[in-house]
Short mmCIF file of C-alpha atoms in Angstrom, two decimals:
data_model
loop_
_atom_site.label_atom_id
_atom_site.label_comp_id
_atom_site.label_asym_id
_atom_site.label_seq_id
_atom_site.Cartn_x
_atom_site.Cartn_y
_atom_site.Cartn_z
CA UNK A 1 0.04 0.27 0.03
CA UNK A 2 0.93 3.43 -0.79
CA UNK A 3 0.57 5.86 1.77
CA UNK A 4 0.75 10.02 1.31
CA UNK A 5 1.39 12.21 4.26
CA UNK A 6 0.70 16.06 3.55
CA UNK A 7 2.99 17.93 5.94
CA UNK A 8 5.18 15.07 6.78
CA UNK A 9 8.16 17.19 8.01
CA UNK A 10 6.48 18.86 10.62
CA UNK A 11 6.18 17.28 14.25
CA UNK A 12 2.97 15.20 14.18
CA UNK A 13 3.65 14.18 10.18
CA UNK A 14 7.22 12.89 11.23
CA UNK A 15 6.08 11.00 14.05
CA UNK A 16 3.76 9.69 12.07
CA UNK A 17 5.59 8.43 8.84
CA UNK A 18 8.47 7.12 11.58
CA UNK A 19 5.44 4.98 13.18
CA UNK A 20 4.11 3.79 9.95
CA UNK A 21 7.05 2.76 8.79
CA UNK A 22 7.92 0.47 11.85
CA UNK A 23 4.63 -0.85 12.08
CA UNK A 24 3.80 -1.18 8.56
CA UNK A 25 6.89 -3.17 6.93
CA UNK A 26 6.55 -3.47 3.24
CA UNK A 27 4.29 0.01 2.55
CA UNK A 28 5.41 2.56 0.42
CA UNK A 29 5.19 6.22 2.39
CA UNK A 30 5.22 9.51 0.17
CA UNK A 31 5.88 13.03 2.17
CA UNK A 32 4.73 16.03 0.83
CA UNK A 33 5.77 19.35 2.76
CA UNK A 34 6.43 23.01 1.23
CA UNK A 35 8.77 23.45 3.98
CA UNK A 36 7.80 26.48 6.02
CA UNK A 37 8.99 27.59 8.64
CA UNK A 38 7.57 24.56 10.82
CA UNK A 39 8.47 22.31 8.46
CA UNK A 40 12.17 20.99 9.15
CA UNK A 41 13.52 18.14 6.94
CA UNK A 42 16.44 17.39 9.25
CA UNK A 43 14.05 15.63 11.28
CA UNK A 44 13.05 12.80 8.37
CA UNK A 45 16.92 11.88 8.19
CA UNK A 46 16.61 8.71 9.53
CA UNK A 47 14.15 7.71 6.45
CA UNK A 48 15.03 9.87 3.85
CA UNK A 49 17.28 7.00 1.97
CA UNK A 50 15.35 4.04 2.46
CA UNK A 51 13.75 2.89 -0.57
CA UNK A 52 10.25 2.49 0.78
CA UNK A 53 10.14 6.41 1.33
CA UNK A 54 10.20 9.56 -0.61
CA UNK A 55 9.92 13.02 0.03
CA UNK A 56 8.26 15.55 -2.33
CA UNK A 57 8.91 19.42 -1.98
CA UNK A 58 5.05 20.86 -2.50
CA UNK A 59 2.74 22.99 -1.73
CA UNK A 60 -0.66 21.15 -1.11
CA UNK A 61 -2.36 24.07 -2.84
CA UNK A 62 -0.68 23.77 -5.90
CA UNK A 63 -3.00 21.66 -8.01
CA UNK A 64 -1.12 20.92 -10.66
CA UNK A 65 2.08 19.65 -8.61
CA UNK A 66 -0.30 17.69 -6.87
CA UNK A 67 -2.06 16.11 -9.51
CA UNK A 68 1.20 15.60 -10.81
CA UNK A 69 2.17 13.57 -7.72
CA UNK A 70 -1.22 11.60 -7.26
CA UNK A 71 -0.29 10.42 -11.10
CA UNK A 72 3.14 9.15 -10.38
CA UNK A 73 2.10 7.68 -7.17
CA UNK A 74 -1.47 6.58 -7.25
CA UNK A 75 -1.77 6.82 -3.27
CA UNK A 76 -4.15 4.34 -1.53
CA UNK A 77 -4.41 6.46 1.18
CA UNK A 78 -4.02 9.99 2.00
CA UNK A 79 -3.66 11.42 5.18
CA UNK A 80 -3.62 15.16 5.96
CA UNK A 81 -1.19 17.15 8.62
CA UNK A 82 -0.37 19.55 6.35
CA UNK A 83 -1.38 23.04 7.91
CA UNK A 84 -0.66 26.18 9.42
CA UNK A 85 -1.33 25.45 13.32
CA UNK A 86 -0.35 28.17 15.66
CA UNK A 87 -3.11 30.36 16.63
CA UNK A 88 -0.77 33.47 17.52
CA UNK A 89 0.19 33.32 13.89
CA UNK A 90 -3.19 33.19 12.82
CA UNK A 91 -4.16 35.90 14.76
CA UNK A 92 -1.43 38.12 12.63
CA UNK A 93 -1.89 36.81 9.30
CA UNK A 94 -5.41 35.02 8.99
CA UNK A 95 -5.39 34.76 5.16
CA UNK A 96 -2.06 31.94 4.90
CA UNK A 97 -4.21 30.03 7.30
CA UNK A 98 -6.97 29.87 4.81
CA UNK A 99 -5.28 29.24 1.74
CA UNK A 100 -3.29 26.01 3.10
CA UNK A 101 -5.93 25.11 5.77
CA UNK A 102 -9.02 25.10 3.47
CA UNK A 103 -7.75 25.78 -0.22
CA UNK A 104 -5.04 23.21 0.74
CA UNK A 105 -7.61 20.38 1.66
CA UNK A 106 -10.12 21.29 -1.25
CA UNK A 107 -7.61 20.43 -3.70
CA UNK A 108 -6.44 17.19 -1.80
CA UNK A 109 -9.92 15.95 -1.76
CA UNK A 110 -10.53 16.76 -5.60
CA UNK A 111 -7.45 14.39 -6.35
CA UNK A 112 -8.75 11.78 -4.03
CA UNK A 113 -11.79 11.66 -6.04
CA UNK A 114 -10.04 11.68 -9.57
CA UNK A 115 -7.32 9.23 -9.04
CA UNK A 116 -10.09 7.05 -6.31
CA UNK A 117 -8.05 6.82 -3.15
CA UNK A 118 -9.64 4.42 -0.68
CA UNK A 119 -9.24 7.24 2.01
CA UNK A 120 -8.57 10.58 2.94
CA UNK A 121 -8.14 11.21 6.48
CA UNK A 122 -8.33 14.63 7.23
CA UNK A 123 -6.08 15.12 10.66
CA UNK A 124 -7.81 18.27 12.82
CA UNK A 125 -8.19 19.58 16.36
CA UNK A 126 -10.08 19.90 19.81
CA UNK A 127 -9.86 23.50 18.93
CA UNK A 128 -12.59 23.69 16.44
CA UNK A 129 -15.11 22.99 19.56
CA UNK A 130 -13.88 26.49 21.27
CA UNK A 131 -13.78 26.22 24.86
CA UNK A 132 -15.12 25.00 27.85
CA UNK A 133 -15.55 26.94 31.13
CA UNK A 134 -12.80 26.35 33.91
CA UNK A 135 -15.78 25.36 36.91
CA UNK A 136 -17.07 22.93 34.41
CA UNK A 137 -15.16 20.08 34.43
CA UNK A 138 -17.74 17.64 34.21
CA UNK A 139 -17.98 18.95 30.40
CA UNK A 140 -16.24 17.51 27.30
CA UNK A 141 -16.10 17.94 24.26
CA UNK A 142 -17.80 14.94 21.72
CA UNK A 143 -17.92 14.53 18.26
CA UNK A 144 -21.66 16.18 18.47
CA UNK A 145 -20.29 19.32 20.33
CA UNK A 146 -21.21 22.08 17.90
CA UNK A 147 -18.18 23.72 16.31
CA UNK A 148 -17.40 27.04 18.00
CA UNK A 149 -13.62 27.99 16.39
CA UNK A 150 -11.96 31.01 18.52
CA UNK A 151 -9.37 31.81 16.22
CA UNK A 152 -8.50 32.02 12.38
CA UNK A 153 -6.21 29.11 12.86
CA UNK A 154 -9.39 26.70 14.63
CA UNK A 155 -12.07 28.24 12.06
CA UNK A 156 -10.17 27.51 9.05
CA UNK A 157 -9.47 23.86 10.31
CA UNK A 158 -13.30 23.61 11.02
CA UNK A 159 -14.09 24.70 7.31
CA UNK A 160 -11.53 21.66 6.23
CA UNK A 161 -13.25 19.30 8.31
CA UNK A 162 -16.79 20.27 7.18
CA UNK A 163 -15.67 20.68 3.28
CA UNK A 164 -14.22 17.32 4.08
CA UNK A 165 -17.39 15.55 5.81
CA UNK A 166 -19.60 17.17 2.60
CA UNK A 167 -17.58 15.42 0.28
CA UNK A 168 -19.02 11.91 2.11
CA UNK A 169 -22.50 13.24 1.68
CA UNK A 170 -21.91 14.38 -1.65
CA UNK A 171 -19.76 12.36 -3.45
CA UNK A 172 -19.69 9.60 -1.24
CA UNK A 173 -15.73 10.10 -1.33
CA UNK A 174 -14.20 7.51 1.47
CA UNK A 175 -13.40 9.82 4.04
CA UNK A 176 -12.67 10.20 7.69
CA UNK A 177 -11.52 13.08 10.29
CA UNK A 178 -9.94 12.76 13.94
CA UNK A 179 -10.01 15.52 15.95
CA UNK A 180 -7.04 15.51 18.80
CA UNK A 181 -5.90 17.31 21.78
CA UNK A 182 -3.11 19.02 22.51
CA UNK A 183 0.23 16.85 21.56
CA UNK A 184 3.80 16.76 22.62
CA UNK A 185 6.80 14.68 22.22
CA UNK A 186 9.88 14.51 20.38
CA UNK A 187 10.09 16.70 17.07
CA UNK A 188 7.92 19.51 18.23
CA UNK A 189 8.85 23.04 16.58
CA UNK A 190 10.07 25.17 19.58
CA UNK A 191 7.13 27.97 19.57
CA UNK A 192 4.69 25.48 21.07
CA UNK A 193 4.27 25.60 25.29
CA UNK A 194 6.10 22.36 25.95
CA UNK A 195 9.34 22.52 23.71
CA UNK A 196 9.07 26.36 24.41
CA UNK A 197 9.69 26.15 28.10
CA UNK A 198 11.74 23.17 27.93
CA UNK A 199 14.36 25.31 25.46
CA UNK A 200 14.02 28.43 27.01
CA UNK A 201 14.66 26.42 30.44
CA UNK A 202 17.83 24.84 29.26
CA UNK A 203 18.98 28.25 27.92
CA UNK A 204 18.07 30.09 30.91
CA UNK A 205 15.71 32.27 29.78
CA UNK A 206 12.52 33.85 31.11
CA UNK A 207 9.41 31.38 30.62
CA UNK A 208 6.72 33.32 29.12
CA UNK A 209 3.09 32.40 30.57
CA UNK A 210 0.00 33.79 29.09
CA UNK A 211 -2.45 35.89 31.58
CA UNK A 212 -2.81 34.13 34.65
CA UNK A 213 -1.46 30.49 33.15
CA UNK A 214 -4.78 29.27 34.65
CA UNK A 215 -5.89 27.77 30.94
CA UNK A 216 -6.45 24.16 30.91
CA UNK A 217 -5.06 21.79 28.46
CA UNK A 218 -5.56 18.01 27.31
CA UNK A 219 -2.15 16.29 26.75
CA UNK A 220 -1.61 13.82 24.19
CA UNK A 221 1.59 11.94 23.36
CA UNK A 222 1.80 11.85 20.17
CA UNK A 223 2.88 8.19 19.26
CA UNK A 224 -0.89 7.69 20.73
CA UNK A 225 -2.25 9.98 18.58
CA UNK A 226 -0.35 8.32 15.45
CA UNK A 227 -1.75 4.48 16.93
CA UNK A 228 -5.25 6.24 17.18
CA UNK A 229 -4.95 7.26 13.17
CA UNK A 230 -3.93 3.88 12.66
CA UNK A 231 -7.03 2.21 14.18
CA UNK A 232 -9.41 4.63 12.64
CA UNK A 233 -7.79 4.37 8.96
CA UNK A 234 -8.11 0.40 9.73
CA UNK A 235 -11.67 0.49 11.66
CA UNK A 236 -12.85 3.54 11.75
CA UNK A 237 -16.48 3.86 9.76
CA UNK A 238 -16.35 6.51 6.72
CA UNK A 239 -18.06 9.86 6.80
CA UNK A 240 -17.75 9.76 10.84
CA UNK A 241 -15.44 11.83 13.21
CA UNK A 242 -13.07 10.66 16.08
CA UNK A 243 -11.89 12.62 19.00
CA UNK A 244 -8.57 11.74 20.15
CA UNK A 245 -7.45 12.48 23.71
CA UNK A 246 -4.55 12.02 26.17
CA UNK A 247 -7.23 11.74 29.16
CA UNK A 248 -5.12 14.37 31.00
CA UNK A 249 -6.34 18.31 31.91
CA UNK A 250 -3.89 20.46 33.35
CA UNK A 251 -3.26 24.07 33.84
CA UNK A 252 -0.55 25.69 31.71
CA UNK A 253 1.16 27.37 34.90
CA UNK A 254 1.30 23.69 36.70
CA UNK A 255 2.82 22.29 33.72
CA UNK A 256 5.55 25.18 33.67
CA UNK A 257 6.11 24.40 37.03
CA UNK A 258 6.38 20.67 36.47
CA UNK A 259 8.89 21.32 33.99
CA UNK A 260 10.74 23.62 35.98
CA UNK A 261 11.22 21.10 38.60
CA UNK A 262 11.87 18.13 36.36
CA UNK A 263 15.04 20.39 34.37
CA UNK A 264 15.62 21.55 38.04
CA UNK A 265 15.04 25.46 37.50
CA UNK A 266 13.77 27.96 39.55
CA UNK A 267 10.26 28.73 39.19
CA UNK A 268 11.50 32.49 39.75
CA UNK A 269 12.41 32.48 35.78
CA UNK A 270 8.26 32.23 34.86
CA UNK A 271 7.15 35.39 33.93
CA UNK A 272 3.48 36.20 33.30
CA UNK A 273 2.96 38.22 29.65
CA UNK A 274 0.18 39.57 28.17
CA UNK A 275 -2.66 37.40 27.48
CA UNK A 276 -3.44 36.21 23.85
CA UNK A 277 -6.41 37.58 22.03
CA UNK A 278 -9.46 35.38 22.22
CA UNK A 279 -7.47 32.75 23.99
CA UNK A 280 -9.75 29.52 25.09
CA UNK A 281 -9.93 28.65 28.62
CA UNK A 282 -9.76 25.26 28.71
CA UNK A 283 -9.94 22.41 26.58
CA UNK A 284 -11.40 18.70 27.62
CA UNK A 285 -12.00 15.55 25.33
CA UNK A 286 -14.43 12.47 25.37
CA UNK A 287 -12.68 10.00 23.34
CA UNK A 288 -15.14 7.69 24.27
CA UNK A 289 -16.59 6.77 20.77
CA UNK A 290 -12.75 5.45 19.54
CA UNK A 291 -12.50 3.38 22.45
CA UNK A 292 -15.68 2.20 22.64
CA UNK A 293 -15.88 1.22 19.07
CA UNK A 294 -12.30 0.94 17.56
CA UNK A 295 -10.53 -0.31 21.50
CA UNK A 296 -8.00 2.58 21.17
CA UNK A 297 -7.12 4.27 24.60
CA UNK A 298 -3.86 6.22 25.23
CA UNK A 299 -0.71 4.02 26.06
CA UNK A 300 1.68 6.35 27.39
CA UNK A 301 0.87 8.09 30.68
CA UNK A 302 1.52 12.21 30.79
CA UNK A 303 4.64 11.53 33.68
CA UNK A 304 6.03 8.72 31.38
CA UNK A 305 5.67 11.14 28.10
CA UNK A 306 6.94 14.07 29.63
CA UNK A 307 9.79 12.31 30.83
CA UNK A 308 10.99 10.79 27.67
CA UNK A 309 10.09 14.23 25.59
CA UNK A 310 12.26 16.08 28.33
CA UNK A 311 14.96 13.49 28.05
CA UNK A 312 14.74 13.99 24.35
CA UNK A 313 15.17 17.47 24.26
CA UNK A 314 17.94 17.06 26.38
CA UNK A 315 19.89 14.69 24.20
CA UNK A 316 18.97 16.23 20.74
CA UNK A 317 19.97 20.05 21.44
CA UNK A 318 21.56 20.22 18.38
CA UNK A 319 18.24 19.88 16.37
CA UNK A 320 16.25 22.56 18.37
CA UNK A 321 19.28 24.74 18.75
CA UNK A 322 19.52 24.68 14.72
CA UNK A 323 15.90 25.80 14.55
CA UNK A 324 16.22 28.76 17.27
CA UNK A 325 19.30 29.82 15.40
CA UNK A 326 17.59 29.60 11.88
CA UNK A 327 20.46 27.20 10.44
CA UNK A 328 17.64 24.64 9.96
CA UNK A 329 16.27 26.45 7.20
CA UNK A 330 19.57 25.61 5.23
CA UNK A 331 19.20 22.06 5.55
CA UNK A 332 16.96 21.20 2.41
CA UNK A 333 19.36 23.13 -0.20
CA UNK A 334 22.35 20.99 1.59
CA UNK A 335 20.64 17.56 1.05
CA UNK A 336 18.67 18.56 -2.36
CA UNK A 337 20.27 21.65 -3.81
CA UNK A 338 21.85 19.76 -6.21
CA UNK A 339 19.52 17.25 -7.36
#
């Protein structure tokens, strides 16, 4: 089987590629990535020369380039991770989020119909549901929760989800959608909360926390997310949405303090900064449908996952230091400039 992974040089996409090649020997994986600021080809170093793997630098909005690739590879499955995904950046420049997250998804759906791809899977986010009150811990997002996006980023993902599901309704196109809680783990771009705090702590920098730090997120280890998508591809019902949650909600400030403790850094480095515009209060995922229908549940506890993640950033300083310095941008040209 040939699996086309879009956005595969990003955090979750790359981890999915590693997972798939490890657990599905004999399959071919084709990775498409535009290598924007968050796409880092050095992340894929260990698989770049493997015969069952192909990397293609392309923009999923580029219909001609994507049509050519589909014609060459005829993928059996497309898993769409490609997305602009940082809320702060979406507030500053919403248009690029609409182009990539909505129009790019539209191109992929069109080509999947043209080439009769057996499955298109849209990787989405719990942020499409908006937020929950801090004082109602009994409430969680289910797949039936109305979409109430708070940011241009989450609005663009909600739009892509609706387009995907409309293709099922209108064309009978074989699609599934998953909405996950906050991921963490190896290779996460150091603008997100956990890697940013780890990198700043290791460099003895200030640890910036929005507002009071009381915002709550549900944390999901990235490999558990990859396993969940695998299960959905194998056993999920077409035209359905599946929530994927780590079942571990935590206040941001408690998480930052925990990282300080693990790294032996003083909490005095924490600095409260002006809150993000429209900052969601709490995310809480009910993944009961995925557990009951498909038998999935998280395998990695938060304590274990956080320790593994911190250890990875300690052992791979050159990876994130190159990102902080901007040197990672030169990697593609070094690897492929003459090819």
